[in-house]
Coordinates of C-alpha atoms in Angstrom, one line a residue:
Chain E
X1 CA 16.5 -10.7 41.4
X2 CA 19.3 -13.0 40.4
X3 CA 22.1 -12.1 42.0
X4 CA 25.0 -13.5 39.8
X5 CA 27.2 -10.9 38.8
X6 CA 28.1 -8.7 41.4
X7 CA 28.3 -8.2 45.3
X8 CA 30.4 -4.7 45.3
X9 CA 26.5 -2.5 45.2
X10 CA 29.1 0.4 45.0
X11 CA 30.5 0.4 41.2
X12 CA 27.2 -1.8 39.6
X13 CA 25.0 1.6 37.6
X14 CA 21.7 1.2 38.7
X15 CA 19.7 0.9 36.0
X16 CA 16.0 2.5 35.2
X17 CA 14.0 1.3 32.4
X18 CA 11.4 4.5 30.7
X19 CA 8.2 2.7 29.4
X20 CA 8.3 -2.0 29.9
X21 CA 7.0 -3.0 26.8
X22 CA 8.7 -5.4 24.9
X23 CA 11.5 -4.5 23.9
X24 CA 12.4 -2.4 27.6
X25 CA 11.0 -5.3 29.2
X26 CA 13.6 -7.8 27.5
X27 CA 16.7 -5.7 28.0
X28 CA 14.8 -5.1 32.0
X29 CA 15.0 -8.8 32.5
X30 CA 18.6 -9.9 30.7
X31 CA 20.6 -7.1 32.8
X32 CA 18.6 -7.7 36.0
X33 CA 19.5 -11.7 35.7
X34 CA 22.8 -10.7 35.6
X35 CA 22.8 -8.8 38.4
X36 CA 22.3 -5.2 37.8
X37 CA 20.0 -3.0 39.7
X38 CA 17.5 -2.3 37.7
X39 CA 14.5 -0.7 38.4
X40 CA 11.2 -0.7 36.1
X41 CA 8.4 2.9 35.2
X42 CA 5.1 1.1 34.3
X43 CA 2.1 2.2 33.5
X44 CA -1.1 0.6 32.5
X45 CA 0.6 -3.3 34.0
X46 CA 1.9 -1.4 37.1
X47 CA -0.2 -3.6 39.6
X48 CA 0.2 -7.1 37.1
X49 CA 4.4 -7.2 37.2
X50 CA 4.6 -5.4 41.2
X51 CA 2.2 -8.9 42.0
X52 CA 3.4 -11.3 39.1
X53 CA 7.1 -10.2 37.8
X54 CA 8.3 -10.1 34.4
X55 CA 8.3 -13.0 32.3
X56 CA 10.0 -13.2 29.0
X57 CA 9.5 -16.8 27.0
X58 CA 12.6 -16.5 24.9
X59 CA 13.4 -18.7 21.8
X60 CA 17.0 -18.6 22.6
X61 CA 17.5 -18.2 26.0
X62 CA 14.5 -20.5 27.1
X63 CA 12.1 -18.7 29.8
X64 CA 13.2 -16.0 31.9
X65 CA 10.6 -15.1 34.8
X66 CA 11.5 -12.0 37.2
X67 CA 9.9 -12.2 40.6
X68 CA 10.3 -9.4 42.8
X69 CA 10.9 -6.6 40.2
X70 CA 11.7 -3.1 41.4
X71 CA 8.8 -1.4 40.2
X72 CA 6.8 2.0 39.8
X73 CA 4.4 3.2 38.8
X74 CA 5.6 7.3 38.9
X75 CA 9.3 7.7 37.8
X76 CA 9.1 10.2 41.1
X77 CA 9.5 7.4 43.5
X78 CA 12.1 5.7 41.2
X79 CA 15.7 6.5 42.8
X80 CA 18.7 8.1 40.7
X81 CA 19.5 6.2 38.4
X82 CA 22.6 6.4 36.2
X83 CA 21.6 4.4 32.7
X84 CA 18.3 4.7 31.9
X85 CA 17.2 3.1 29.0
X86 CA 14.0 4.5 27.0
X87 CA 11.8 1.5 25.4
X88 CA 8.9 4.0 25.2
X89 CA 7.3 4.5 21.9
X90 CA 8.7 8.1 19.8
X91 CA 4.9 8.4 19.7
X92 CA 4.8 8.9 23.4
X93 CA 8.2 11.3 23.6
X94 CA 6.2 15.1 24.4
X95 CA 6.1 13.5 27.9
X96 CA 9.2 11.4 28.5
X97 CA 11.5 14.3 29.0
X98 CA 9.7 15.1 32.2
X99 CA 10.4 11.2 33.3
X100 CA 13.8 11.3 33.0
X101 CA 14.5 14.2 34.7
X102 CA 13.4 13.3 37.7
X103 CA 14.7 9.1 37.4
X104 CA 18.3 10.1 36.4
X105 CA 21.0 10.7 38.1
X106 CA 22.7 14.3 37.6
X107 CA 25.9 12.9 35.3
X108 CA 23.1 10.0 34.2
X109 CA 23.3 8.4 30.5
X110 CA 20.0 8.2 29.0
X111 CA 20.2 5.8 26.0
X112 CA 17.3 5.9 24.0
X113 CA 16.8 2.6 22.1
X114 CA 14.0 3.6 19.4
X115 CA 13.5 3.5 15.9
X116 CA 14.1 5.4 13.2
X117 CA 15.4 10.0 12.3
X118 CA 15.6 13.1 14.4
X119 CA 15.0 11.5 18.2
X120 CA 17.7 12.3 19.9
X121 CA 16.8 16.1 18.1
X122 CA 13.7 16.3 19.7
X123 CA 14.2 15.4 23.2
X124 CA 17.7 17.2 23.6
X125 CA 15.8 20.6 23.7
X126 CA 13.7 19.5 26.9
X127 CA 17.0 17.6 28.8
X128 CA 18.7 19.1 31.2
X129 CA 23.2 20.0 29.9
X130 CA 24.5 17.6 31.5
X131 CA 22.4 14.3 30.9
X132 CA 24.4 12.3 28.3
X133 CA 21.8 11.1 25.3
X134 CA 22.5 8.0 23.6
X135 CA 20.7 6.3 21.5
X136 CA 20.8 2.4 21.1
X137 CA 19.5 0.5 17.9
X138 CA 17.9 -2.8 18.6
X139 CA 18.1 -5.8 16.3
X140 CA 15.9 -7.8 18.1
X141 CA 12.7 -9.8 18.0
X142 CA 10.5 -9.3 20.6
X143 CA 7.0 -8.3 21.4
X144 CA 4.5 -8.0 23.9
X145 CA 2.3 -11.0 24.7
X146 CA 0.2 -9.6 28.0
X147 CA 1.0 -7.6 30.7
X148 CA 5.0 -8.5 32.0
X149 CA 5.1 -11.3 29.3
X150 CA 7.0 -11.2 26.3
X151 CA 8.1 -13.3 24.3
X152 CA 11.7 -13.1 22.5
X153 CA 11.6 -14.9 19.0
X154 CA 15.8 -13.8 18.0
X155 CA 18.6 -11.6 17.8
X156 CA 19.6 -8.8 20.4
X157 CA 22.4 -7.1 19.1
X158 CA 22.2 -3.1 20.3
X159 CA 23.6 -1.3 18.2
X160 CA 25.5 2.2 20.9
X161 CA 26.0 5.7 20.0
X162 CA 26.2 9.1 21.7
X163 CA 24.3 12.0 20.3
X164 CA 24.6 15.1 23.0
X165 CA 25.7 15.9 26.8
X166 CA 28.5 17.7 28.6
X167 CA 31.2 13.9 28.0
X168 CA 33.4 15.7 24.7
X169 CA 34.8 14.3 21.4
X170 CA 37.5 12.7 23.3
X171 CA 35.9 11.1 26.0
X172 CA 32.6 10.0 24.4
X173 CA 34.0 6.7 23.1
X174 CA 34.1 5.7 27.3
X175 CA 30.3 6.2 28.0
X176 CA 29.1 5.0 24.7
X177 CA 31.7 1.4 25.9
X178 CA 30.4 1.4 29.0
X179 CA 26.8 0.8 28.0
X180 CA 28.0 -1.8 25.4
X181 CA 29.7 -3.2 28.5
X182 CA 26.6 -3.8 30.3
X183 CA 24.5 -5.6 27.2
X184 CA 27.7 -7.6 27.1
X185 CA 27.4 -8.2 30.3
X186 CA 24.0 -9.7 30.4
X187 CA 25.1 -11.7 27.1
X188 CA 24.0 -9.6 24.6
X189 CA 25.7 -7.6 20.9
X190 CA 26.1 -4.8 21.2
X191 CA 28.7 -2.4 19.8
X192 CA 29.6 0.9 20.0
X193 CA 28.6 3.0 16.9
X194 CA 31.0 6.1 15.9
X195 CA 28.0 7.9 13.7
X196 CA 25.1 7.4 15.4
X197 CA 23.1 9.4 12.4
X198 CA 24.5 6.4 10.3
X199 CA 23.7 4.1 12.2
X200 CA 20.0 4.9 12.5
X201 CA 19.7 5.4 8.9
X202 CA 21.5 2.0 8.5
X203 CA 18.4 0.7 10.6
X204 CA 16.0 1.9 8.6
X205 CA 17.2 0.4 5.8
X206 CA 15.6 -2.7 7.2
X207 CA 12.6 -0.7 9.2
X208 CA 11.1 0.7 6.5
X209 CA 9.7 -2.1 4.6
X210 CA 8.8 -4.9 7.0
X211 CA 7.6 -2.3 9.5
X212 CA 5.6 -0.3 7.2
X213 CA 4.9 -3.6 4.8
X214 CA 3.3 -5.3 7.4
X215 CA 0.7 -2.9 8.5
X216 CA 0.1 -2.6 5.0
X217 CA -0.1 -5.6 3.7
X218 CA -1.4 -7.4 7.1
X219 CA 2.0 -9.5 6.2
X220 CA 4.9 -10.8 8.2
X221 CA 7.7 -11.2 7.5
X222 CA 8.2 -15.4 6.0
X223 CA 5.3 -14.1 3.5
X224 CA 6.4 -11.2 2.8
X225 CA 9.5 -12.5 2.0
X226 CA 8.0 -15.6 0.4
X227 CA 6.8 -13.5 -2.6
X228 CA 8.1 -12.1 -5.2
X229 CA 6.2 -8.9 -5.6
X230 CA 6.5 -8.0 -2.0
X231 CA 9.8 -9.1 -2.4
X232 CA 10.9 -6.4 -5.0
X233 CA 8.4 -4.6 -2.5
X234 CA 10.9 -5.1 -0.1
X235 CA 14.0 -4.3 -2.4
X236 CA 13.0 -1.5 -3.7
X237 CA 11.8 0.2 -0.6
X238 CA 15.2 -0.5 0.7
X239 CA 17.2 0.4 -2.3
X240 CA 16.4 4.2 -1.7
X241 CA 16.2 4.1 2.1
X242 CA 20.4 3.2 0.9
X243 CA 20.3 6.6 -1.6
X244 CA 19.1 9.0 0.4
X245 CA 21.4 7.8 3.7
X246 CA 24.6 7.9 1.0
X247 CA 23.0 11.5 -0.3
X248 CA 22.7 12.3 3.1
X249 CA 26.3 11.7 3.7
X250 CA 26.4 8.0 5.3
X251 CA 27.7 5.2 2.9
X252 CA 26.7 2.1 4.1
X253 CA 28.3 -1.3 3.7
X254 CA 28.1 -1.8 0.3
X255 CA 26.0 -5.8 -0.1
X256 CA 23.8 -3.8 3.9
X257 CA 20.8 -4.1 2.2
X258 CA 20.7 -8.2 0.5
X259 CA 22.5 -9.1 3.9
X260 CA 19.3 -7.6 6.1
X261 CA 17.2 -9.5 3.2
X262 CA 18.9 -13.0 3.5
X263 CA 18.8 -12.9 7.4
X264 CA 15.1 -11.5 7.5
X265 CA 14.5 -14.3 4.6
X266 CA 16.0 -17.4 7.8
X267 CA 14.8 -16.2 10.1
X268 CA 11.8 -16.5 11.9
X269 CA 7.8 -15.5 10.8
X270 CA 7.9 -12.1 12.8
X271 CA 5.9 -9.2 13.0
X272 CA 7.3 -5.5 13.9
X273 CA 6.3 -3.9 16.2
X274 CA 4.2 -1.2 14.0
X275 CA 1.8 -4.3 13.2
X276 CA 1.5 -4.6 16.9
X277 CA 0.3 -0.4 17.2
X278 CA -1.6 -1.0 14.6
X279 CA -4.2 -4.4 16.1
X280 CA -3.7 -2.3 19.2
X281 CA -4.8 1.5 17.7
X282 CA -1.9 2.7 18.5
X283 CA -0.1 6.0 16.7
X284 CA 1.9 4.5 14.3
X285 CA 5.8 5.4 14.7
X286 CA 5.3 7.4 11.1
X287 CA 7.5 10.1 11.4
X288 CA 10.9 8.8 13.0
X289 CA 10.3 5.8 10.4
X290 CA 9.2 7.7 7.2
X291 CA 9.1 11.3 7.5
X292 CA 11.6 12.5 9.6
X293 CA 13.7 10.8 6.6
X294 CA 12.0 11.6 4.0
X295 CA 13.0 15.5 4.8
X296 CA 16.2 14.5 5.1
X297 CA 17.3 12.6 1.8
X298 CA 14.4 15.5 0.1
X299 CA 17.0 18.4 2.1
X300 CA 19.5 16.9 0.6
X301 CA 18.2 16.0 -3.4
X302 CA 17.5 12.9 -2.9
X303 CA 13.4 11.6 -3.4
X304 CA 12.6 8.2 -2.3
X305 CA 9.0 7.7 -4.2
X306 CA 8.6 4.9 -2.9
X307 CA 8.7 5.5 1.0
X308 CA 6.3 8.2 0.6
X309 CA 4.8 6.4 -1.4
X310 CA 4.6 3.6 1.7
X311 CA 4.4 6.7 4.8
X312 CA 1.1 7.9 2.4
X313 CA -0.5 5.6 2.5
X314 CA 0.4 4.3 6.4
X315 CA -0.2 8.4 7.4
X316 CA -3.9 7.3 5.5
X317 CA -4.2 3.6 7.4
X318 CA -3.4 5.3 10.8
X319 CA -6.0 8.4 11.3
X320 CA -8.6 6.1 10.2
X321 CA -7.6 3.1 13.1
X322 CA -7.4 6.2 15.9
Chain N
X1 CA -37.1 -3.7 -25.3
X2 CA -38.7 0.7 -26.0
X3 CA -39.3 0.7 -30.2
X4 CA -38.2 4.8 -30.2
X5 CA -35.6 5.4 -32.3
X6 CA -36.0 3.1 -35.7
X7 CA -38.3 1.3 -37.6
X8 CA -35.7 0.0 -40.6
X9 CA -34.1 -3.0 -38.9
X10 CA -32.2 -2.4 -41.6
X11 CA -30.4 -0.4 -41.3
X12 CA -30.0 -0.8 -37.8
X13 CA -26.9 -1.8 -37.0
X14 CA -27.0 -4.8 -34.6
X15 CA -25.0 -4.3 -31.2
X16 CA -23.6 -8.2 -29.3
X17 CA -22.9 -7.2 -25.1
X18 CA -20.4 -9.5 -24.8
X19 CA -20.0 -9.9 -21.2
X20 CA -23.1 -8.6 -19.7
X21 CA -21.6 -7.3 -16.1
X22 CA -21.7 -3.1 -14.9
X23 CA -20.1 -1.7 -18.1
X24 CA -21.9 -4.2 -20.4
X25 CA -25.3 -4.3 -19.4
X26 CA -25.2 -0.3 -18.4
X27 CA -24.8 0.7 -22.3
X28 CA -26.5 -2.8 -23.9
X29 CA -29.5 -1.3 -21.8
X30 CA -29.1 2.2 -23.4
X31 CA -28.8 0.9 -26.4
X32 CA -31.6 -1.1 -27.1
X33 CA -33.6 1.6 -25.2
X34 CA -32.6 3.5 -28.1
X35 CA -34.3 1.3 -31.3
X36 CA -30.8 -1.2 -31.2
X37 CA -31.3 -4.6 -32.2
X38 CA -29.3 -5.6 -28.2
X39 CA -28.2 -9.4 -28.0
X40 CA -26.8 -9.8 -24.3
X41 CA -24.1 -13.3 -24.2
X42 CA -24.2 -14.2 -20.3
X43 CA -23.1 -16.7 -17.9
X44 CA -23.5 -17.0 -15.0
X45 CA -26.1 -14.4 -14.4
X46 CA -28.7 -16.2 -17.7
X47 CA -31.2 -17.3 -16.2
X48 CA -32.0 -14.2 -13.9
X49 CA -31.5 -12.1 -17.1
X50 CA -33.6 -14.4 -19.3
X51 CA -36.4 -14.0 -16.5
X52 CA -35.9 -11.4 -14.5
X53 CA -34.7 -8.9 -17.4
X54 CA -31.6 -6.3 -16.4
X55 CA -32.7 -3.2 -14.2
X56 CA -30.4 0.2 -14.4
X57 CA -31.1 1.8 -11.5
X58 CA -29.3 5.2 -12.9
X59 CA -29.2 8.3 -10.2
X60 CA -28.4 10.2 -13.6
X61 CA -31.9 8.8 -15.5
X62 CA -34.6 6.9 -13.0
X63 CA -34.6 2.7 -13.2
X64 CA -34.2 1.4 -16.3
X65 CA -35.9 -1.8 -17.1
X66 CA -34.9 -3.7 -19.8
X67 CA -38.1 -6.7 -20.4
X68 CA -38.0 -9.8 -22.0
X69 CA -34.1 -9.4 -23.1
X70 CA -32.7 -11.4 -26.5
X71 CA -30.0 -13.2 -24.0
X72 CA -28.1 -16.3 -24.9
X73 CA -25.9 -18.6 -23.2
X74 CA -23.3 -19.9 -25.7
X75 CA -22.4 -17.4 -28.3
X76 CA -22.6 -20.2 -30.5
X77 CA -26.6 -19.3 -30.9
X78 CA -26.7 -15.3 -31.6
X79 CA -27.0 -13.5 -34.6
X80 CA -24.1 -12.0 -36.4
X81 CA -24.0 -8.9 -34.2
X82 CA -22.5 -5.8 -36.9
X83 CA -21.1 -4.8 -33.1
X84 CA -19.6 -6.5 -31.0
X85 CA -19.4 -4.3 -26.9
X86 CA -16.4 -6.0 -25.3
X87 CA -17.3 -5.4 -21.5
X88 CA -15.8 -8.9 -20.3
X89 CA -13.0 -7.9 -17.8
X90 CA -9.7 -7.6 -19.1
X91 CA -8.3 -10.6 -16.8
X92 CA -10.8 -12.9 -18.7
X93 CA -9.6 -12.3 -22.6
X94 CA -7.7 -15.6 -23.3
X95 CA -11.0 -17.2 -23.7
X96 CA -12.5 -13.5 -26.3
X97 CA -11.2 -14.4 -29.3
X98 CA -13.7 -17.3 -30.6
X99 CA -16.2 -16.0 -28.7
X100 CA -16.4 -12.2 -31.1
X101 CA -15.3 -15.0 -33.7
X102 CA -18.9 -16.5 -33.5
X103 CA -21.5 -13.5 -32.8
X104 CA -19.0 -11.9 -35.5
X105 CA -21.0 -10.2 -38.9
X106 CA -18.1 -10.9 -41.0
X107 CA -16.7 -6.9 -41.6
X108 CA -18.0 -6.8 -37.4
X109 CA -16.9 -3.8 -35.6
X110 CA -15.3 -5.6 -32.2
X111 CA -15.5 -2.4 -29.5
X112 CA -13.4 -3.3 -26.2
X113 CA -14.7 -1.5 -23.2
X114 CA -12.3 -2.3 -21.1
X115 CA -9.3 0.1 -19.1
X116 CA -5.6 -0.7 -19.0
X117 CA -2.9 -0.6 -22.4
X118 CA -2.3 -3.6 -24.3
X119 CA -6.0 -5.2 -24.3
X120 CA -6.7 -5.2 -27.8
X121 CA -2.7 -6.1 -29.3
X122 CA -3.6 -9.1 -27.3
X123 CA -7.5 -9.7 -29.0
X124 CA -5.7 -8.9 -32.8
X125 CA -3.6 -12.1 -33.5
X126 CA -6.2 -14.1 -32.5
X127 CA -8.8 -12.5 -34.7
X128 CA -9.3 -13.0 -38.7
X129 CA -7.9 -10.1 -40.4
X130 CA -11.5 -8.7 -41.8
X131 CA -12.9 -8.0 -38.3
X132 CA -12.4 -4.0 -36.9
X133 CA -10.7 -3.7 -33.6
X134 CA -11.3 -0.4 -31.6
X135 CA -10.7 1.1 -28.8
X136 CA -13.8 2.7 -25.9
X137 CA -13.0 4.1 -22.1
X138 CA -15.5 4.7 -20.4
X139 CA -16.1 7.4 -17.9
X140 CA -19.1 6.1 -16.2
X141 CA -19.8 5.5 -12.9
X142 CA -21.0 1.8 -12.4
X143 CA -21.0 -0.5 -10.6
X144 CA -23.1 -5.0 -10.5
X145 CA -25.5 -4.6 -7.8
X146 CA -27.1 -8.7 -8.3
X147 CA -27.7 -10.3 -10.7
X148 CA -29.0 -7.9 -13.8
X149 CA -28.9 -5.8 -11.4
X150 CA -26.1 -2.1 -12.3
X151 CA -26.6 0.5 -10.1
X152 CA -25.1 3.8 -12.2
X153 CA -24.3 6.3 -9.8
X154 CA -22.3 9.1 -12.3
X155 CA -21.8 10.4 -15.9
X156 CA -21.2 7.7 -19.3
X157 CA -19.1 9.0 -22.3
X158 CA -17.1 6.8 -23.9
X159 CA -14.5 7.5 -25.8
X160 CA -13.3 5.7 -28.8
X161 CA -10.4 4.9 -30.7
X162 CA -9.6 2.3 -33.7
X163 CA -7.0 0.0 -33.9
X164 CA -6.7 -2.0 -36.2
X165 CA -8.4 -4.4 -38.9
X166 CA -9.1 -3.7 -42.6
X167 CA -9.8 0.1 -42.5
X168 CA -7.2 2.0 -44.3
X169 CA -6.6 5.5 -42.4
X170 CA -8.8 7.2 -44.8
X171 CA -12.0 5.2 -43.9
X172 CA -11.3 4.4 -39.5
X173 CA -12.3 7.0 -39.3
X174 CA -16.2 6.6 -40.7
X175 CA -16.0 3.4 -38.3
X176 CA -15.1 5.4 -35.3
X177 CA -17.8 7.7 -36.6
X178 CA -20.3 5.3 -36.7
X179 CA -19.5 3.9 -33.3
X180 CA -19.4 7.3 -31.6
X181 CA -23.4 7.9 -33.3
X182 CA -24.8 4.8 -31.7
X183 CA -23.5 6.6 -28.4
X184 CA -24.7 9.5 -29.4
X185 CA -28.3 7.9 -30.0
X186 CA -28.5 6.3 -27.2
X187 CA -28.1 9.6 -25.3
X188 CA -24.6 9.3 -24.4
X189 CA -21.7 11.2 -24.9
X190 CA -18.5 10.0 -26.5
X191 CA -15.8 11.2 -28.5
X192 CA -14.0 10.0 -31.3
X193 CA -10.2 10.0 -30.6
X194 CA -7.5 9.5 -33.0
X195 CA -5.6 8.3 -30.9
X196 CA -5.9 5.2 -29.3
X197 CA -2.8 4.6 -27.6
X198 CA -3.0 7.9 -26.3
X199 CA -6.7 7.5 -25.1
X200 CA -5.7 4.5 -22.9
X201 CA -2.8 6.3 -21.1
X202 CA -5.0 9.6 -20.1
X203 CA -7.7 7.0 -18.4
X204 CA -5.2 5.9 -16.7
X205 CA -4.1 8.6 -15.0
X206 CA -7.6 7.8 -13.2
X207 CA -7.6 4.0 -13.1
X208 CA -3.5 4.1 -12.0
X209 CA -4.6 5.9 -8.3
X210 CA -7.9 4.9 -7.6
X211 CA -8.2 1.1 -8.7
X212 CA -5.4 0.4 -6.3
X213 CA -6.4 2.7 -4.0
X214 CA -9.6 1.5 -3.3
X215 CA -8.0 -2.2 -3.5
X216 CA -4.7 -1.3 -1.3
X217 CA -6.2 1.4 1.7
X218 CA -9.8 -0.5 1.3
X219 CA -11.4 3.0 0.7
X220 CA -14.1 4.7 -1.3
X221 CA -13.8 8.0 -3.7
X222 CA -14.6 10.2 -1.0
X223 CA -12.4 9.9 2.2
X224 CA -9.3 8.8 -0.3
X225 CA -10.2 12.6 -1.8
X226 CA -10.6 13.6 2.3
X227 CA -7.8 12.9 3.6
X228 CA -4.5 15.3 2.6
X229 CA -2.2 11.3 2.7
X230 CA -3.7 9.8 0.5
X231 CA -5.0 13.2 -1.8
X232 CA -1.0 13.4 -1.7
X233 CA -0.3 9.9 -3.0
X234 CA -3.1 10.0 -5.8
X235 CA -1.7 13.0 -7.1
X236 CA 1.6 11.4 -7.1
X237 CA 0.4 8.6 -9.4
X238 CA -1.6 10.6 -11.6
X239 CA 2.1 12.5 -12.1
X240 CA 3.8 9.5 -12.8
X241 CA 1.4 8.7 -15.5
X242 CA 1.4 11.8 -16.9
X243 CA 5.5 10.9 -17.3
X244 CA 4.6 7.8 -18.4
X245 CA 2.5 9.1 -20.8
X246 CA 4.7 11.1 -22.4
X247 CA 7.9 9.2 -22.3
X248 CA 5.9 6.3 -24.8
X249 CA 5.1 9.5 -27.0
X250 CA 2.1 11.2 -25.8
X251 CA 1.7 14.8 -24.4
X252 CA -1.4 14.4 -22.6
X253 CA -3.6 18.1 -22.3
X254 CA -2.6 20.1 -19.9
X255 CA -3.7 20.3 -16.1
X256 CA -5.9 17.3 -16.9
X257 CA -4.1 15.3 -13.8
X258 CA -5.6 17.9 -12.3
X259 CA -9.1 18.4 -13.9
X260 CA -9.4 14.7 -12.9
X261 CA -8.5 15.5 -9.1
X262 CA -11.8 18.1 -9.0
X263 CA -13.7 16.1 -11.0
X264 CA -13.5 13.0 -8.7
X265 CA -13.2 14.6 -4.9
X266 CA -17.5 16.1 -6.8
X267 CA -18.7 13.4 -8.0
X268 CA -20.7 10.6 -5.6
X269 CA -18.7 8.5 -4.3
X270 CA -17.8 5.9 -5.2
X271 CA -15.6 2.0 -5.1
X272 CA -14.3 1.1 -8.6
X273 CA -14.2 -1.3 -9.9
X274 CA -11.4 -2.6 -8.8
X275 CA -12.5 -3.2 -5.3
X276 CA -15.3 -4.8 -6.3
X277 CA -13.2 -8.0 -8.2
X278 CA -11.2 -7.9 -4.9
X279 CA -13.9 -8.4 -2.6
X280 CA -15.8 -11.2 -5.4
X281 CA -11.7 -13.5 -5.2
X282 CA -11.9 -11.9 -9.0
X283 CA -8.4 -12.0 -10.4
X284 CA -7.5 -8.5 -10.3
X285 CA -6.9 -6.6 -13.9
X286 CA -2.9 -5.8 -12.9
X287 CA -1.2 -6.8 -16.5
X288 CA -3.8 -4.1 -18.4
X289 CA -3.5 -1.5 -15.3
X290 CA 0.1 -1.8 -14.3
X291 CA 2.1 -4.0 -15.6
X292 CA 2.2 -3.4 -19.6
X293 CA 1.9 0.6 -18.5
X294 CA 5.1 -0.2 -16.2
X295 CA 6.5 -1.6 -19.0
X296 CA 6.1 0.7 -21.6
X297 CA 7.3 3.2 -19.8
X298 CA 10.4 1.9 -18.7
X299 CA 11.5 0.6 -22.1
X300 CA 10.9 4.4 -22.6
X301 CA 13.5 5.7 -20.1
X302 CA 10.6 6.8 -17.8
X303 CA 10.3 4.3 -14.2
X304 CA 6.8 4.8 -12.6
X305 CA 8.4 3.9 -9.1
X306 CA 4.6 4.7 -6.9
X307 CA 2.9 3.4 -9.7
X308 CA 5.4 0.2 -9.2
X309 CA 5.7 0.5 -5.7
X310 CA 1.9 0.1 -5.5
X311 CA 1.4 -2.6 -8.2
X312 CA 3.9 -5.6 -6.7
X313 CA 1.8 -4.1 -2.9
X314 CA -1.2 -5.2 -5.2
X315 CA 0.1 -8.6 -6.8
X316 CA 0.6 -8.8 -3.6
X317 CA -2.9 -8.9 -1.7
X318 CA -4.4 -10.3 -5.4
X319 CA -2.4 -13.5 -5.0
X320 CA -4.0 -13.9 -1.1
X321 CA -7.0 -13.3 -2.5
X322 CA -6.9 -15.7 -4.4

């Protein structure tokens, strides 16, 4: 492990990565290389990573190799961590609470690096009150290519908001800033979001069209942007999500959807995580990314008919894919 | 050819089948077996049909074989027909007018056995004023299984409406009745529709969901009806088409969508024609079944967002399928 960042181990937060897939692996490697004390929980890839380490083939930073990974097959073996970064799928959140409880220091900050809506609410009920629960929205193009191997294509920012826990309103900002600071020290953009629910809706403007259409149309971002019809469909879905957010009280920045559209048109060709979930026969993250936003918007009086049609189609595909 | 129906050839209308696919072949064989003088125009299947005849494997009527088919490779060789039944795809309507002109008797009745909206309008501009143009909506489960071979799974009704031509309002009914009578004599249900545009919208309530979803979800009717999500999607699409029809001035019968849903749930598992178009790399009939209804409804102030989303998705798939 690189030792560049810090020598005074007492002041260095210990970070645990729960779910070392593309997201957890990428950020974990970046933080470890910056000198943080990072511990990785793995399941099927434990042997491979304990033996060969983690490797991020980054098209931005070059190849990043982390040898001698502090890897664990069981949360019970991990040291108590000050920060826990949850990179596991929302579809696996059923078992994640007990893992967190085992790996968390008494006032640990738990940062959910997941997409979709309502993911903190679901987890909060199962966590001790002493733990801080936060959400992180990752704007990054990464995917797993094999055991302990990740390709990083572009971007990396993590926007962080406080969800719930022992901090009062005045001190929430302190924890959010600490989280952002971890990422900054690792060379990663991070913005503190004062409204996590709004930040989640904002992220959905990208995830709803591109994740779903990559599955439905078996297409990555470049062909989706190049065709007039799929592009119109992306725009139509984005517009509905912006309306849904507004119905739920979150007015997104003017021109936000157009900006995402432009960025996506210029970024390297990318297959969103849901596409990889499909091809690897994992459950699709439909509750967090579709069902809960649909329910929240509908409860606020806003139907999102194109999003609903896409959701039904994906649910049919998901059921046939298990 | 069967000679059961008629001996006085002067009173027997001569029928030409333009486009002997599943639809043209099925109705042509049924009419020929009833004793009508039926002439079939074929393209790629001419040799096979001239040699081996036409065969309909009907799960309703048993095997129906028509030997010694009056088959033609060119419309110029056909005798002038009193009725022309157009079974060709709407995507091939560009060249069909000149074929009709060659094969039509001076006051021929041209019956378009096609789905979708605006198909007569497109053709009318290219036809002589002397020809009657009518539309026929086929409620039938048929598909082509090989050269000159058709499987008939269920149903058969053809509902007929007058579109345009030399008949005045008072005499239009006479021609529609004559058309219905042809089918009745062949043992096929047929209802005269006084409003063809309404009849076309009514048929769209079935075609819009099932044709498109069979392509999008790679699924026939039974799995589409068995899954709660795809069923909800079918219902959502149907409801929008009913609203679109109403915006265009056509109030469909109360409970019509629910009735179609029930019938489809009980019928034999069926792959709509658009699915076969996809697998055989033919263009999908997206203009007639999606683009024109969407434009007509929108012009009448009614958006159909789920239908629009489906249309964009299908257009993307169609473009990649050529």
